[in-house]
Amino acid sequence: MEFLPIISAEDPGVQEIYSSYSSTFPVDEQRDKDQFESLFSNPYVEFMSVIHESEAIGYLILWKLSSFVFVEHFEVFEAFRSKKLGSHIMNHLSESYPSIILEIEPAELSEDASRRYSFYQRNNFSLIDTTHVQPSYGEGKKSLNLWLLANYTPENIEEAKKEIHEIIYA
């Protein structure tokens, strides 16, 4: 498995990624196309295509913050789901970044949300906050109550949340 940085919105794989992103994630959890493309010029963002057996199987949008990496979006493309590839990606990510925080929908929201929560628990992530609010991504989109998970124990969760809000959702 390879993790290839994507450094430009003009990269040939970006259109496939954006198409999957916009059909997979709920509208309120998505950036619009201009916001999405602007991530490539953000110095905090690392955008990676996940390659397995010479084929793009998904992507990661990471934010390298002061003392942790925030996973804003992580997706295994639909054709490659249910093959344990997501666990391999999470293992690699945890080896590369020992301090990761990510947000998910509360497990009681739906069966999919519950499955997602179980997936992250199996991959050594624990619930660290149930009061996180993801601000609206823009006009017509709602802010969301989400859970924060981490693969470590943050010293100060309120400071981490403040940094997430000030840098990612500014």
Short mmCIF file of C-alpha atoms in Angstrom, two decimals:
data_model
loop_
_atom_site.label_atom_id
_atom_site.label_comp_id
_atom_site.label_asym_id
_atom_site.label_seq_id
_atom_site.Cartn_x
_atom_site.Cartn_y
_atom_site.Cartn_z
CA MET A 1 0.00 0.00 0.00
CA GLU A 2 1.29 3.45 -0.94
CA PHE A 3 0.30 6.90 0.24
CA LEU A 4 1.03 9.39 -2.51
CA PRO A 5 0.83 13.12 -1.81
CA ILE A 6 -1.44 15.09 -4.12
CA ILE A 7 -0.11 18.62 -4.34
CA SER A 8 -2.34 20.21 -6.95
CA ALA A 9 -6.05 20.44 -7.73
CA GLU A 10 -5.01 19.75 -11.33
CA ASP A 11 -3.77 16.25 -10.42
CA PRO A 12 -5.67 13.73 -12.61
CA GLY A 13 -6.97 11.82 -9.56
CA VAL A 14 -8.59 14.83 -7.92
CA GLN A 15 -11.74 14.72 -10.07
CA GLU A 16 -12.40 11.08 -9.10
CA ILE A 17 -11.74 11.93 -5.46
CA TYR A 18 -14.05 14.96 -5.48
CA SER A 19 -16.79 13.00 -7.24
CA SER A 20 -16.64 10.24 -4.61
CA TYR A 21 -16.30 12.75 -1.76
CA SER A 22 -19.39 14.68 -2.88
CA SER A 23 -21.51 11.52 -3.20
CA THR A 24 -20.26 9.77 -0.03
CA PHE A 25 -20.22 12.45 2.65
CA PRO A 26 -23.41 14.20 3.78
CA VAL A 27 -23.78 17.69 2.26
CA ASP A 28 -23.27 19.34 5.67
CA GLU A 29 -19.89 17.57 6.01
CA GLN A 30 -18.58 18.73 2.62
CA ARG A 31 -16.64 21.68 1.38
CA ASP A 32 -17.86 23.08 -1.94
CA LYS A 33 -15.61 22.57 -4.97
CA ASP A 34 -13.76 25.90 -4.56
CA GLN A 35 -13.17 25.27 -0.84
CA PHE A 36 -12.04 21.71 -1.63
CA GLU A 37 -9.58 22.88 -4.27
CA SER A 38 -8.23 25.59 -1.98
CA LEU A 39 -7.02 22.86 0.39
CA PHE A 40 -4.14 22.19 -2.00
CA SER A 41 -2.62 25.58 -1.24
CA ASN A 42 -3.12 25.37 2.53
CA PRO A 43 0.22 24.85 4.32
CA TYR A 44 -1.40 22.75 7.08
CA VAL A 45 -3.04 20.26 4.71
CA GLU A 46 -1.59 17.02 3.41
CA PHE A 47 -3.76 15.40 0.77
CA MET A 48 -2.95 11.76 0.00
CA SER A 49 -4.14 9.24 -2.54
CA VAL A 50 -4.11 5.68 -1.22
CA ILE A 51 -2.78 3.19 -3.78
CA HIS A 52 -3.13 -0.58 -3.46
CA GLU A 53 -1.93 -3.00 -6.13
CA SER A 54 -1.36 -0.07 -8.53
CA GLU A 55 -4.92 1.21 -8.15
CA ALA A 56 -6.27 4.26 -6.30
CA ILE A 57 -8.52 2.88 -3.56
CA GLY A 58 -9.19 6.01 -1.50
CA TYR A 59 -7.78 9.19 -0.04
CA LEU A 60 -6.98 11.08 3.15
CA ILE A 61 -7.22 14.78 3.94
CA LEU A 62 -4.94 15.47 6.91
CA TRP A 63 -4.22 18.67 8.82
CA LYS A 64 -0.83 18.80 10.52
CA LEU A 65 -1.46 20.88 13.62
CA SER A 66 0.77 21.82 16.57
CA SER A 67 0.82 18.50 18.44
CA PHE A 68 -1.48 16.20 16.47
CA VAL A 69 -2.76 15.35 13.01
CA PHE A 70 -6.45 15.93 12.35
CA VAL A 71 -8.10 13.62 9.80
CA GLU A 72 -10.76 15.74 8.15
CA HIS A 73 -11.80 13.16 5.57
CA PHE A 74 -10.89 9.53 5.01
CA GLU A 75 -12.53 7.38 2.40
CA VAL A 76 -12.02 3.99 0.84
CA PHE A 77 -13.77 4.06 -2.54
CA GLU A 78 -16.96 2.00 -2.63
CA ALA A 79 -15.57 -0.74 -4.91
CA PHE A 80 -12.84 -1.48 -2.33
CA ARG A 81 -14.87 -1.45 0.89
CA SER A 82 -15.33 -4.49 3.16
CA LYS A 83 -11.87 -5.83 2.28
CA LYS A 84 -10.05 -4.74 5.48
CA LEU A 85 -8.22 -2.04 3.50
CA GLY A 86 -9.51 0.69 5.83
CA SER A 87 -7.85 -1.05 8.79
CA HIS A 88 -4.57 -1.27 6.88
CA ILE A 89 -4.80 2.45 6.13
CA MET A 90 -5.52 3.28 9.79
CA ASN A 91 -2.61 1.11 10.97
CA HIS A 92 -0.24 2.87 8.57
CA LEU A 93 -1.58 6.25 9.62
CA SER A 94 -1.14 5.47 13.33
CA GLU A 95 2.42 4.27 12.70
CA SER A 96 3.21 7.47 10.80
CA TYR A 97 1.37 9.81 13.17
CA PRO A 98 1.17 8.69 16.82
CA SER A 99 -1.22 11.55 17.71
CA ILE A 100 -4.35 11.62 15.56
CA ILE A 101 -7.74 13.19 16.19
CA LEU A 102 -10.76 12.74 13.92
CA GLU A 103 -14.47 13.48 14.05
CA ILE A 104 -17.42 11.17 13.40
CA GLU A 105 -21.17 11.26 13.65
CA PRO A 106 -22.45 10.03 17.04
CA ALA A 107 -22.87 6.25 16.99
CA GLU A 108 -26.55 6.41 17.94
CA LEU A 109 -27.37 8.51 14.86
CA SER A 110 -27.62 5.56 12.46
CA GLU A 111 -26.49 2.02 11.79
CA ASP A 112 -23.73 3.37 9.50
CA ALA A 113 -22.54 5.75 12.21
CA SER A 114 -22.48 2.88 14.71
CA ARG A 115 -20.46 0.72 12.27
CA ARG A 116 -18.02 3.59 11.71
CA TYR A 117 -17.55 4.04 15.46
CA SER A 118 -16.91 0.29 15.88
CA PHE A 119 -14.39 0.41 13.01
CA TYR A 120 -12.40 3.17 14.71
CA GLN A 121 -12.57 1.41 18.09
CA ARG A 122 -11.17 -1.77 16.48
CA ASN A 123 -8.37 0.38 15.10
CA ASN A 124 -7.30 1.78 18.50
CA PHE A 125 -9.25 5.03 18.52
CA SER A 126 -11.13 6.09 21.64
CA LEU A 127 -13.88 8.61 22.24
CA ILE A 128 -12.39 11.81 23.70
CA ASP A 129 -15.24 14.32 23.33
CA THR A 130 -18.99 14.21 22.71
CA THR A 131 -19.57 17.98 22.68
CA HIS A 132 -17.62 18.94 19.55
CA VAL A 133 -19.48 21.08 17.03
CA GLN A 134 -18.27 21.18 13.44
CA PRO A 135 -19.12 24.69 12.23
CA SER A 136 -21.05 25.09 9.01
CA TYR A 137 -18.98 24.72 5.87
CA GLY A 138 -20.91 27.57 4.29
CA GLU A 139 -24.20 29.05 3.22
CA GLY A 140 -27.09 26.61 3.42
CA LYS A 141 -25.10 24.05 5.41
CA LYS A 142 -25.69 23.20 9.06
CA SER A 143 -23.21 22.98 11.89
CA LEU A 144 -23.03 19.43 13.25
CA ASN A 145 -22.68 17.85 16.66
CA LEU A 146 -19.92 15.28 16.20
CA TRP A 147 -17.76 13.09 18.38
CA LEU A 148 -13.99 13.41 18.51
CA LEU A 149 -11.90 10.26 18.58
CA ALA A 150 -8.14 9.90 19.04
CA ASN A 151 -5.48 7.22 18.98
CA TYR A 152 -3.83 8.81 22.04
CA THR A 153 -4.91 10.77 25.11
CA PRO A 154 -4.67 14.52 24.44
CA GLU A 155 -3.30 16.54 27.37
CA ASN A 156 -5.84 19.30 26.86
CA ILE A 157 -8.86 18.49 24.69
CA GLU A 158 -10.21 22.04 24.90
CA GLU A 159 -6.95 23.42 23.46
CA ALA A 160 -7.07 20.81 20.68
CA LYS A 161 -10.69 21.77 19.87
CA LYS A 162 -9.74 25.44 19.83
CA GLU A 163 -6.93 24.76 17.36
CA ILE A 164 -9.24 22.68 15.15
CA HIS A 165 -11.76 25.53 15.04
CA GLU A 166 -9.21 28.29 14.48
CA ILE A 167 -7.25 26.58 11.71
CA ILE A 168 -9.52 24.08 9.96
CA TYR A 169 -12.86 25.83 10.17
CA ALA A 170 -11.62 29.44 10.00
#
